[in-house]
PDB file of C-alpha atoms and ligand atoms in Angstrom:
ATOM      1  CA  MET A  30      17.349 -21.905 -19.777  1.00  0.00           C
ATOM      2  CA  ILE A  31      14.006 -20.041 -19.058  1.00  0.00           C
ATOM      3  CA  LYS A  32      12.188 -18.424 -22.439  1.00  0.00           C
ATOM      4  CA  ILE A  33       9.761 -15.460 -22.089  1.00  0.00           C
ATOM      5  CA  LEU A  34       7.982 -15.070 -25.280  1.00  0.00           C
ATOM      6  CA  GLY A  35       6.928 -11.623 -25.904  1.00  0.00           C
ATOM      7  CA  ARG A  36       7.871  -7.950 -27.572  1.00  0.00           C
ATOM      8  CA  ALA A  37      10.254  -6.010 -25.282  1.00  0.00           C
ATOM      9  CA  ASN A  38       7.796  -2.745 -25.361  1.00  0.00           C
ATOM     10  CA  SER A  39       4.839  -4.642 -24.027  1.00  0.00           C
ATOM     11  CA  VAL A  40       4.236  -3.418 -20.117  1.00  0.00           C
ATOM     12  CA  ASN A  41       3.304  -7.141 -19.002  1.00  0.00           C
ATOM     13  CA  VAL A  42       6.503  -8.060 -20.765  1.00  0.00           C
ATOM     14  CA  GLN A  43       8.738  -5.640 -18.807  1.00  0.00           C
ATOM     15  CA  LYS A  44       7.099  -6.655 -15.455  1.00  0.00           C
ATOM     16  CA  VAL A  45       8.512 -10.374 -16.129  1.00  0.00           C
ATOM     17  CA  MET A  46      12.020  -8.984 -17.479  1.00  0.00           C
ATOM     18  CA  TRP A  47      12.219  -6.877 -14.653  1.00  0.00           C
ATOM     19  CA  CYS A  48      11.318  -9.447 -12.129  1.00  0.00           C
ATOM     20  CA  ALA A  49      14.057 -11.834 -13.713  1.00  0.00           C
ATOM     21  CA  ALA A  50      16.762  -9.650 -13.807  1.00  0.00           C
ATOM     22  CA  GLU A  51      15.974  -8.383 -10.073  1.00  0.00           C
ATOM     23  CA  LEU A  52      16.432 -12.516  -9.180  1.00  0.00           C
ATOM     24  CA  ASP A  53      19.379 -12.981 -11.058  1.00  0.00           C
ATOM     25  CA  VAL A  54      17.601 -15.314 -13.243  1.00  0.00           C
ATOM     26  CA  GLU A  55      18.750 -15.838 -16.900  1.00  0.00           C
ATOM     27  CA  VAL A  56      15.794 -15.665 -19.531  1.00  0.00           C
ATOM     28  CA  ALA A  57      15.949 -15.757 -23.018  1.00  0.00           C
ATOM     29  CA  ARG A  58      13.403 -13.471 -24.401  1.00  0.00           C
ATOM     30  CA  ALA A  59      12.058 -14.151 -27.794  1.00  0.00           C
ATOM     31  CA  ASP A  60      10.146 -11.128 -29.959  1.00  0.00           C
ATOM     32  CA  VAL A  61       6.691 -12.049 -30.191  1.00  0.00           C
ATOM     33  CA  GLY A  62       3.481 -10.283 -30.557  1.00  0.00           C
ATOM     34  CA  GLY A  63       2.695  -6.874 -31.985  1.00  0.00           C
ATOM     35  CA  ALA A  64       4.466  -6.084 -35.702  1.00  0.00           C
ATOM     36  CA  PHE A  65       6.473  -9.124 -34.753  1.00  0.00           C
ATOM     37  CA  GLY A  66       3.503 -11.443 -34.729  1.00  0.00           C
ATOM     38  CA  GLY A  67       4.225 -14.913 -34.060  1.00  0.00           C
ATOM     39  CA  ASN A  68       1.095 -15.135 -31.221  1.00  0.00           C
ATOM     40  CA  ASP A  69      -1.809 -15.936 -33.768  1.00  0.00           C
ATOM     41  CA  THR A  70       0.082 -19.593 -34.867  1.00  0.00           C
ATOM     42  CA  ASP A  71      -1.847 -23.007 -33.797  1.00  0.00           C
ATOM     43  CA  ALA A  72       1.511 -23.494 -31.775  1.00  0.00           C
ATOM     44  CA  PHE A  73       1.502 -20.796 -29.839  1.00  0.00           C
ATOM     45  CA  ARG A  74      -2.184 -20.633 -29.127  1.00  0.00           C
ATOM     46  CA  ALA A  75      -1.594 -24.275 -27.529  1.00  0.00           C
ATOM     47  CA  MET A  76       0.661 -22.754 -24.997  1.00  0.00           C
ATOM     48  CA  ASN A  77      -1.532 -19.414 -24.399  1.00  0.00           C
ATOM     49  CA  PRO A  78      -5.183 -20.041 -26.032  1.00  0.00           C
ATOM     50  CA  ASN A  79      -5.476 -15.845 -25.594  1.00  0.00           C
ATOM     51  CA  GLY A  80      -2.837 -15.244 -28.296  1.00  0.00           C
ATOM     52  CA  SER A  81      -1.374 -12.900 -25.693  1.00  0.00           C
ATOM     53  CA  VAL A  82       2.363 -11.976 -24.469  1.00  0.00           C
ATOM     54  CA  PRO A  83       4.184 -12.744 -21.949  1.00  0.00           C
ATOM     55  CA  VAL A  84       4.459 -16.627 -22.086  1.00  0.00           C
ATOM     56  CA  LEU A  85       7.075 -18.258 -19.770  1.00  0.00           C
ATOM     57  CA  VAL A  86       8.190 -21.486 -20.709  1.00  0.00           C
ATOM     58  CA  ASP A  87      10.233 -22.884 -17.862  1.00  0.00           C
ATOM     59  CA  GLY A  88      11.261 -26.946 -19.102  1.00  0.00           C
ATOM     60  CA  ASP A  89       8.061 -28.424 -19.569  1.00  0.00           C
ATOM     61  CA  PHE A  90       6.285 -25.668 -17.548  1.00  0.00           C
ATOM     62  CA  VAL A  91       4.122 -23.121 -19.356  1.00  0.00           C
ATOM     63  CA  LEU A  92       2.851 -19.862 -18.078  1.00  0.00           C
ATOM     64  CA  TRP A  93       0.676 -16.813 -19.128  1.00  0.00           C
ATOM     65  CA  GLU A  94      -0.771 -13.812 -17.289  1.00  0.00           C
ATOM     66  CA  SER A  95       2.238 -11.673 -16.404  1.00  0.00           C
ATOM     67  CA  ASN A  96       1.388 -11.031 -12.494  1.00  0.00           C
ATOM     68  CA  ALA A  97       1.159 -14.928 -12.130  1.00  0.00           C
ATOM     69  CA  ILE A  98       4.777 -15.455 -14.096  1.00  0.00           C
ATOM     70  CA  VAL A  99       6.243 -12.693 -11.351  1.00  0.00           C
ATOM     71  CA  ARG A 100       4.961 -14.800  -8.360  1.00  0.00           C
ATOM     72  CA  TYR A 101       6.172 -18.250 -10.206  1.00  0.00           C
ATOM     73  CA  LEU A 102       9.316 -16.478 -10.929  1.00  0.00           C
ATOM     74  CA  CYS A 103       9.604 -15.173  -6.822  1.00  0.00           C
ATOM     75  CA  ASP A 104       8.390 -18.565  -5.786  1.00  0.00           C
ATOM     76  CA  GLN A 105      10.301 -20.938  -7.831  1.00  0.00           C
ATOM     77  CA  TYR A 106      13.507 -18.824  -8.271  1.00  0.00           C
ATOM     78  CA  GLY A 107      13.314 -15.960  -5.221  1.00  0.00           C
ATOM     79  CA  SER A 108      15.074 -15.901  -1.904  1.00  0.00           C
ATOM     80  CA  GLY A 109      15.222 -13.229   1.040  1.00  0.00           C
ATOM     81  CA  ASP A 110      12.379 -10.387   0.849  1.00  0.00           C
ATOM     82  CA  TRP A 111      11.661 -11.643  -2.905  1.00  0.00           C
ATOM     83  CA  LYS A 112       9.943 -14.852  -1.725  1.00  0.00           C
ATOM     84  CA  LEU A 113       8.087 -13.156   1.109  1.00  0.00           C
ATOM     85  CA  GLY A 114       6.375 -16.387   3.126  1.00  0.00           C
ATOM     86  CA  THR A 115       3.570 -15.358   5.077  1.00  0.00           C
ATOM     87  CA  PRO A 116       0.068 -15.739   4.128  1.00  0.00           C
ATOM     88  CA  PRO A 117      -0.564 -11.704   5.199  1.00  0.00           C
ATOM     89  CA  GLN A 118       2.338 -10.596   3.153  1.00  0.00           C
ATOM     90  CA  ASN A 119       1.230 -12.678   0.426  1.00  0.00           C
ATOM     91  CA  GLY A 120      -2.163 -11.678   0.738  1.00  0.00           C
ATOM     92  CA  LEU A 121      -0.705  -7.985   0.627  1.00  0.00           C
ATOM     93  CA  ALA A 122       1.475  -7.973  -2.589  1.00  0.00           C
ATOM     94  CA  GLY A 123      -1.308 -10.155  -4.100  1.00  0.00           C
ATOM     95  CA  GLN A 124      -3.954  -7.296  -3.017  1.00  0.00           C
ATOM     96  CA  TRP A 125      -1.568  -4.656  -5.070  1.00  0.00           C
ATOM     97  CA  MET A 126      -0.812  -6.483  -7.721  1.00  0.00           C
ATOM     98  CA  ASP A 127      -4.613  -7.605  -8.545  1.00  0.00           C
ATOM     99  CA  TRP A 128      -5.111  -3.949  -7.723  1.00  0.00           C
ATOM    100  CA  TYR A 129      -2.758  -2.677 -10.444  1.00  0.00           C
ATOM    101  CA  LEU A 130      -4.533  -5.199 -13.003  1.00  0.00           C
ATOM    102  CA  THR A 131      -8.200  -4.737 -12.239  1.00  0.00           C
ATOM    103  CA  SER A 132      -8.095  -0.790 -11.136  1.00  0.00           C
ATOM    104  CA  MET A 133      -5.237   0.749 -12.637  1.00  0.00           C
ATOM    105  CA  HIS A 134      -4.463  -1.122 -16.019  1.00  0.00           C
ATOM    106  CA  PRO A 135      -7.677   0.430 -17.720  1.00  0.00           C
ATOM    107  CA  PRO A 136      -6.877   4.198 -17.263  1.00  0.00           C
ATOM    108  CA  MET A 137      -3.379   3.777 -17.979  1.00  0.00           C
ATOM    109  CA  THR A 138      -3.961   1.608 -21.125  1.00  0.00           C
ATOM    110  CA  THR A 139      -6.223   4.538 -22.385  1.00  0.00           C
ATOM    111  CA  LEU A 140      -3.734   7.025 -21.672  1.00  0.00           C
ATOM    112  CA  PHE A 141      -1.119   4.640 -23.791  1.00  0.00           C
ATOM    113  CA  TRP A 142      -3.475   4.268 -26.794  1.00  0.00           C
ATOM    114  CA  GLN A 143      -4.386   7.621 -26.834  1.00  0.00           C
ATOM    115  CA  LEU A 144      -1.155   9.551 -26.238  1.00  0.00           C
ATOM    116  CA  ILE A 145       1.179   6.922 -27.873  1.00  0.00           C
ATOM    117  CA  ARG A 146      -0.506   5.238 -30.141  1.00  0.00           C
ATOM    118  CA  THR A 147      -3.317   7.817 -31.874  1.00  0.00           C
ATOM    119  CA  ASP A 148      -2.027  10.681 -33.992  1.00  0.00           C
ATOM    120  CA  PRO A 149      -2.411  13.671 -32.420  1.00  0.00           C
ATOM    121  CA  ASP A 150      -5.519  15.058 -34.525  1.00  0.00           C
ATOM    122  CA  MET A 151      -7.243  11.752 -33.734  1.00  0.00           C
ATOM    123  CA  ARG A 152      -7.114  11.732 -30.244  1.00  0.00           C
ATOM    124  CA  ASP A 153     -10.288  12.024 -27.989  1.00  0.00           C
ATOM    125  CA  ALA A 154      -9.629  14.795 -25.496  1.00  0.00           C
ATOM    126  CA  ALA A 155     -12.839  13.578 -22.913  1.00  0.00           C
ATOM    127  CA  LYS A 156     -11.149   9.892 -22.842  1.00  0.00           C
ATOM    128  CA  ILE A 157      -7.765  11.402 -22.102  1.00  0.00           C
ATOM    129  CA  GLU A 158      -9.046  13.710 -19.465  1.00  0.00           C
ATOM    130  CA  THR A 159     -11.301  11.107 -17.872  1.00  0.00           C
ATOM    131  CA  ALA A 160      -7.934   8.630 -17.818  1.00  0.00           C
ATOM    132  CA  ILE A 161      -6.001  11.000 -16.394  1.00  0.00           C
ATOM    133  CA  ALA A 162      -8.829  11.722 -13.472  1.00  0.00           C
ATOM    134  CA  GLN A 163      -9.317   8.137 -12.882  1.00  0.00           C
ATOM    135  CA  GLY A 164      -5.166   7.798 -13.098  1.00  0.00           C
ATOM    136  CA  THR A 165      -4.866  10.501 -10.579  1.00  0.00           C
ATOM    137  CA  LYS A 166      -7.201   9.280  -7.715  1.00  0.00           C
ATOM    138  CA  LEU A 167      -5.677   5.842  -7.956  1.00  0.00           C
ATOM    139  CA  TRP A 168      -1.987   7.021  -8.225  1.00  0.00           C
ATOM    140  CA  ALA A 169      -2.681   9.199  -5.370  1.00  0.00           C
ATOM    141  CA  MET A 170      -4.172   6.146  -3.271  1.00  0.00           C
ATOM    142  CA  LEU A 171      -0.720   4.367  -3.800  1.00  0.00           C
ATOM    143  CA  ASP A 172       1.091   8.063  -2.633  1.00  0.00           C
ATOM    144  CA  GLN A 173      -0.624   7.851   0.953  1.00  0.00           C
ATOM    145  CA  HIS A 174       0.451   4.348   1.197  1.00  0.00           C
ATOM    146  CA  LEU A 175       3.918   4.984   0.185  1.00  0.00           C
ATOM    147  CA  ALA A 176       3.939   8.495   2.569  1.00  0.00           C
ATOM    148  CA  THR A 177       5.139   5.867   5.291  1.00  0.00           C
ATOM    149  CA  ARG A 178       7.261   3.293   3.482  1.00  0.00           C
ATOM    150  CA  ASP A 179       9.970   3.401   1.065  1.00  0.00           C
ATOM    151  CA  PHE A 180       8.317   0.337  -0.995  1.00  0.00           C
ATOM    152  CA  ILE A 181       4.779  -1.390  -1.198  1.00  0.00           C
ATOM    153  CA  MET A 182       5.637  -3.983   1.327  1.00  0.00           C
ATOM    154  CA  GLY A 183       7.811  -1.743   3.661  1.00  0.00           C
ATOM    155  CA  ASP A 184      11.606  -1.084   3.533  1.00  0.00           C
ATOM    156  CA  TYR A 185      12.434  -4.057   0.373  1.00  0.00           C
ATOM    157  CA  LEU A 186      11.576  -3.786  -2.962  1.00  0.00           C
ATOM    158  CA  SER A 187       9.413  -6.975  -3.714  1.00  0.00           C
ATOM    159  CA  MET A 188       6.832  -8.523  -6.317  1.00  0.00           C
ATOM    160  CA  ALA A 189       4.091  -6.024  -4.922  1.00  0.00           C
ATOM    161  CA  ASP A 190       6.541  -3.400  -6.682  1.00  0.00           C
ATOM    162  CA  ILE A 191       6.420  -4.783  -9.710  1.00  0.00           C
ATOM    163  CA  PRO A 192       3.042  -4.373 -11.694  1.00  0.00           C
ATOM    164  CA  LEU A 193       2.537  -1.012 -10.641  1.00  0.00           C
ATOM    165  CA  GLY A 194       6.450   0.146 -10.867  1.00  0.00           C
ATOM    166  CA  SER A 195       6.276  -0.749 -14.670  1.00  0.00           C
ATOM    167  CA  SER A 196       3.360   1.326 -15.098  1.00  0.00           C
ATOM    168  CA  ALA A 197       4.705   3.897 -12.993  1.00  0.00           C
ATOM    169  CA  TYR A 198       7.482   4.907 -15.756  1.00  0.00           C
ATOM    170  CA  ARG A 199       4.685   5.533 -18.230  1.00  0.00           C
ATOM    171  CA  TRP A 200       2.944   7.569 -15.656  1.00  0.00           C
ATOM    172  CA  HIS A 201       5.750   9.778 -15.304  1.00  0.00           C
ATOM    173  CA  SER A 202       6.893   9.846 -18.641  1.00  0.00           C
ATOM    174  CA  MET A 203       3.740  10.493 -21.117  1.00  0.00           C
ATOM    175  CA  ASP A 204       3.313  14.237 -21.996  1.00  0.00           C
ATOM    176  CA  PHE A 205       0.478  15.313 -19.939  1.00  0.00           C
ATOM    177  CA  ALA A 206      -0.361  17.288 -16.634  1.00  0.00           C
ATOM    178  CA  ARG A 207       0.819  15.228 -13.521  1.00  0.00           C
ATOM    179  CA  PRO A 208      -0.504  16.346 -10.052  1.00  0.00           C
ATOM    180  CA  ASP A 209       2.323  16.670  -7.530  1.00  0.00           C
ATOM    181  CA  LEU A 210       2.439  13.337  -5.690  1.00  0.00           C
ATOM    182  CA  PRO A 211       5.463  13.465  -3.965  1.00  0.00           C
ATOM    183  CA  ASN A 212       5.415  10.144  -2.276  1.00  0.00           C
ATOM    184  CA  LEU A 213       4.898   8.376  -5.107  1.00  0.00           C
ATOM    185  CA  LYS A 214       7.587  10.347  -7.159  1.00  0.00           C
ATOM    186  CA  ALA A 215       9.898   9.209  -4.299  1.00  0.00           C
ATOM    187  CA  TRP A 216       9.234   6.040  -4.451  1.00  0.00           C
ATOM    188  CA  TRP A 217       9.792   5.917  -8.364  1.00  0.00           C
ATOM    189  CA  ASP A 218      13.068   7.638  -8.116  1.00  0.00           C
ATOM    190  CA  ARG A 219      14.184   4.755  -6.066  1.00  0.00           C
ATOM    191  CA  LEU A 220      12.964   2.289  -8.808  1.00  0.00           C
ATOM    192  CA  VAL A 221      14.948   4.604 -11.177  1.00  0.00           C
ATOM    193  CA  GLU A 222      17.766   4.032  -9.485  1.00  0.00           C
ATOM    194  CA  ARG A 223      17.614   0.297 -10.096  1.00  0.00           C
ATOM    195  CA  ARG A 224      19.621  -1.016 -13.297  1.00  0.00           C
ATOM    196  CA  ALA A 225      17.337  -3.954 -13.765  1.00  0.00           C
ATOM    197  CA  TYR A 226      14.526  -1.408 -13.988  1.00  0.00           C
ATOM    198  CA  ARG A 227      16.283   1.267 -16.098  1.00  0.00           C
ATOM    199  CA  GLU A 228      17.245  -1.593 -18.397  1.00  0.00           C
ATOM    200  CA  ASN A 229      14.070  -3.314 -18.947  1.00  0.00           C
ATOM    201  CA  VAL A 230      11.096  -0.994 -17.821  1.00  0.00           C
ATOM    202  CA  MET A 231      12.751   2.531 -19.319  1.00  0.00           C
ATOM    203  CA  ILE A 232      12.609   2.232 -22.745  1.00  0.00           C
ATOM    204  CA  PRO A 233      11.353   4.256 -25.472  1.00  0.00           C
ATOM    205  CA  ILE A 234       7.109   4.034 -24.736  1.00  0.00           C
ATOM    206  CA  THR A 235       6.212   2.818 -28.420  1.00  0.00           C
TER     207      THR A 235
HETATM  208  N1  GSH B 260      -3.598 -10.081 -18.567  1.00  0.00           N
HETATM  209  C1  GSH B 260      -2.517 -10.243 -19.623  1.00  0.00           C
HETATM  210  C2  GSH B 260      -2.697  -9.106 -20.905  1.00  0.00           C
HETATM  211  C3  GSH B 260      -1.698  -9.817 -21.880  1.00  0.00           C
HETATM  212  C4  GSH B 260      -1.835  -8.490 -22.720  1.00  0.00           C
HETATM  213  O1  GSH B 260      -2.671  -8.448 -23.201  1.00  0.00           O
HETATM  214  N2  GSH B 260      -0.632  -8.704 -23.527  1.00  0.00           N
HETATM  215  C5  GSH B 260      -0.703  -7.637 -24.848  1.00  0.00           C
HETATM  216  C6  GSH B 260       0.852  -6.918 -24.472  1.00  0.00           C
HETATM  217  S1  GSH B 260       0.840  -5.864 -23.352  1.00  0.00           S
HETATM  218  C7  GSH B 260      -0.883  -8.253 -26.085  1.00  0.00           C
HETATM  219  O2  GSH B 260      -0.188  -9.478 -26.068  1.00  0.00           O
HETATM  220  N3  GSH B 260      -1.227  -7.929 -26.998  1.00  0.00           N
HETATM  221  C8  GSH B 260      -0.875  -8.430 -28.390  1.00  0.00           C
HETATM  222  C9  GSH B 260      -0.014  -8.313 -29.092  1.00  0.00           C
HETATM  223  O3  GSH B 260       1.353  -7.995 -28.577  1.00  0.00           O
HETATM  224  O4  GSH B 260       0.278  -8.528 -30.344  1.00  0.00           O
HETATM  225  C10 GSH B 260      -1.103 -10.188 -18.987  1.00  0.00           C
HETATM  226  O5  GSH B 260      -1.178  -9.484 -17.729  1.00  0.00           O
HETATM  227  O6  GSH B 260      -0.119 -11.041 -19.109  1.00  0.00           O
END
């Protein structure tokens, strides 16, 4: 069976677990990283020299980087819309997945660390304000894209929704004033309807 090494409260692990659940792929997850440790051992670093989670182990095949793992799961085990197929489809899905990592993840990480992992009296209000402003600008771009479609690629859920969808739970759940982005909210509501999303992503933010 496929193994995923990584703690359940990591957004990068959540992406992979949500994707596997959507594909109906059985996965055994082991708690590694954070308070569980185990990611700074020689054995772990032989699999992933970064010492980060998640890591996928599928037989002899080892893979790190959560977006790469999502793509691998869809390519290897997906069918129908989950497999995509044409270069333009793969290009567009990759565009949104990479945009999440390079553009959206940094302000979302700041918000997470400031609002969840930092004591209220130690928080940096300027950092929070900047991250909300950056996040608002970026989520508004996605809101605009979603004005004419139900999901990122069109009328079907795909790998393109996975990284941004995982982060959208945090955007809508952390305690700060959010702008009204109705298309984004409607898309997020569609994700919330999915059991695989609720079970793997919508868990306490810690
Ligand atoms: N770009 C990497 C980032 C991996 C990463 O930074 N993972 C964090 C958890 S979200 C981690 O391993 N932190 C150290 C730990 O959990 O001990 C990915 O998407 O997989």
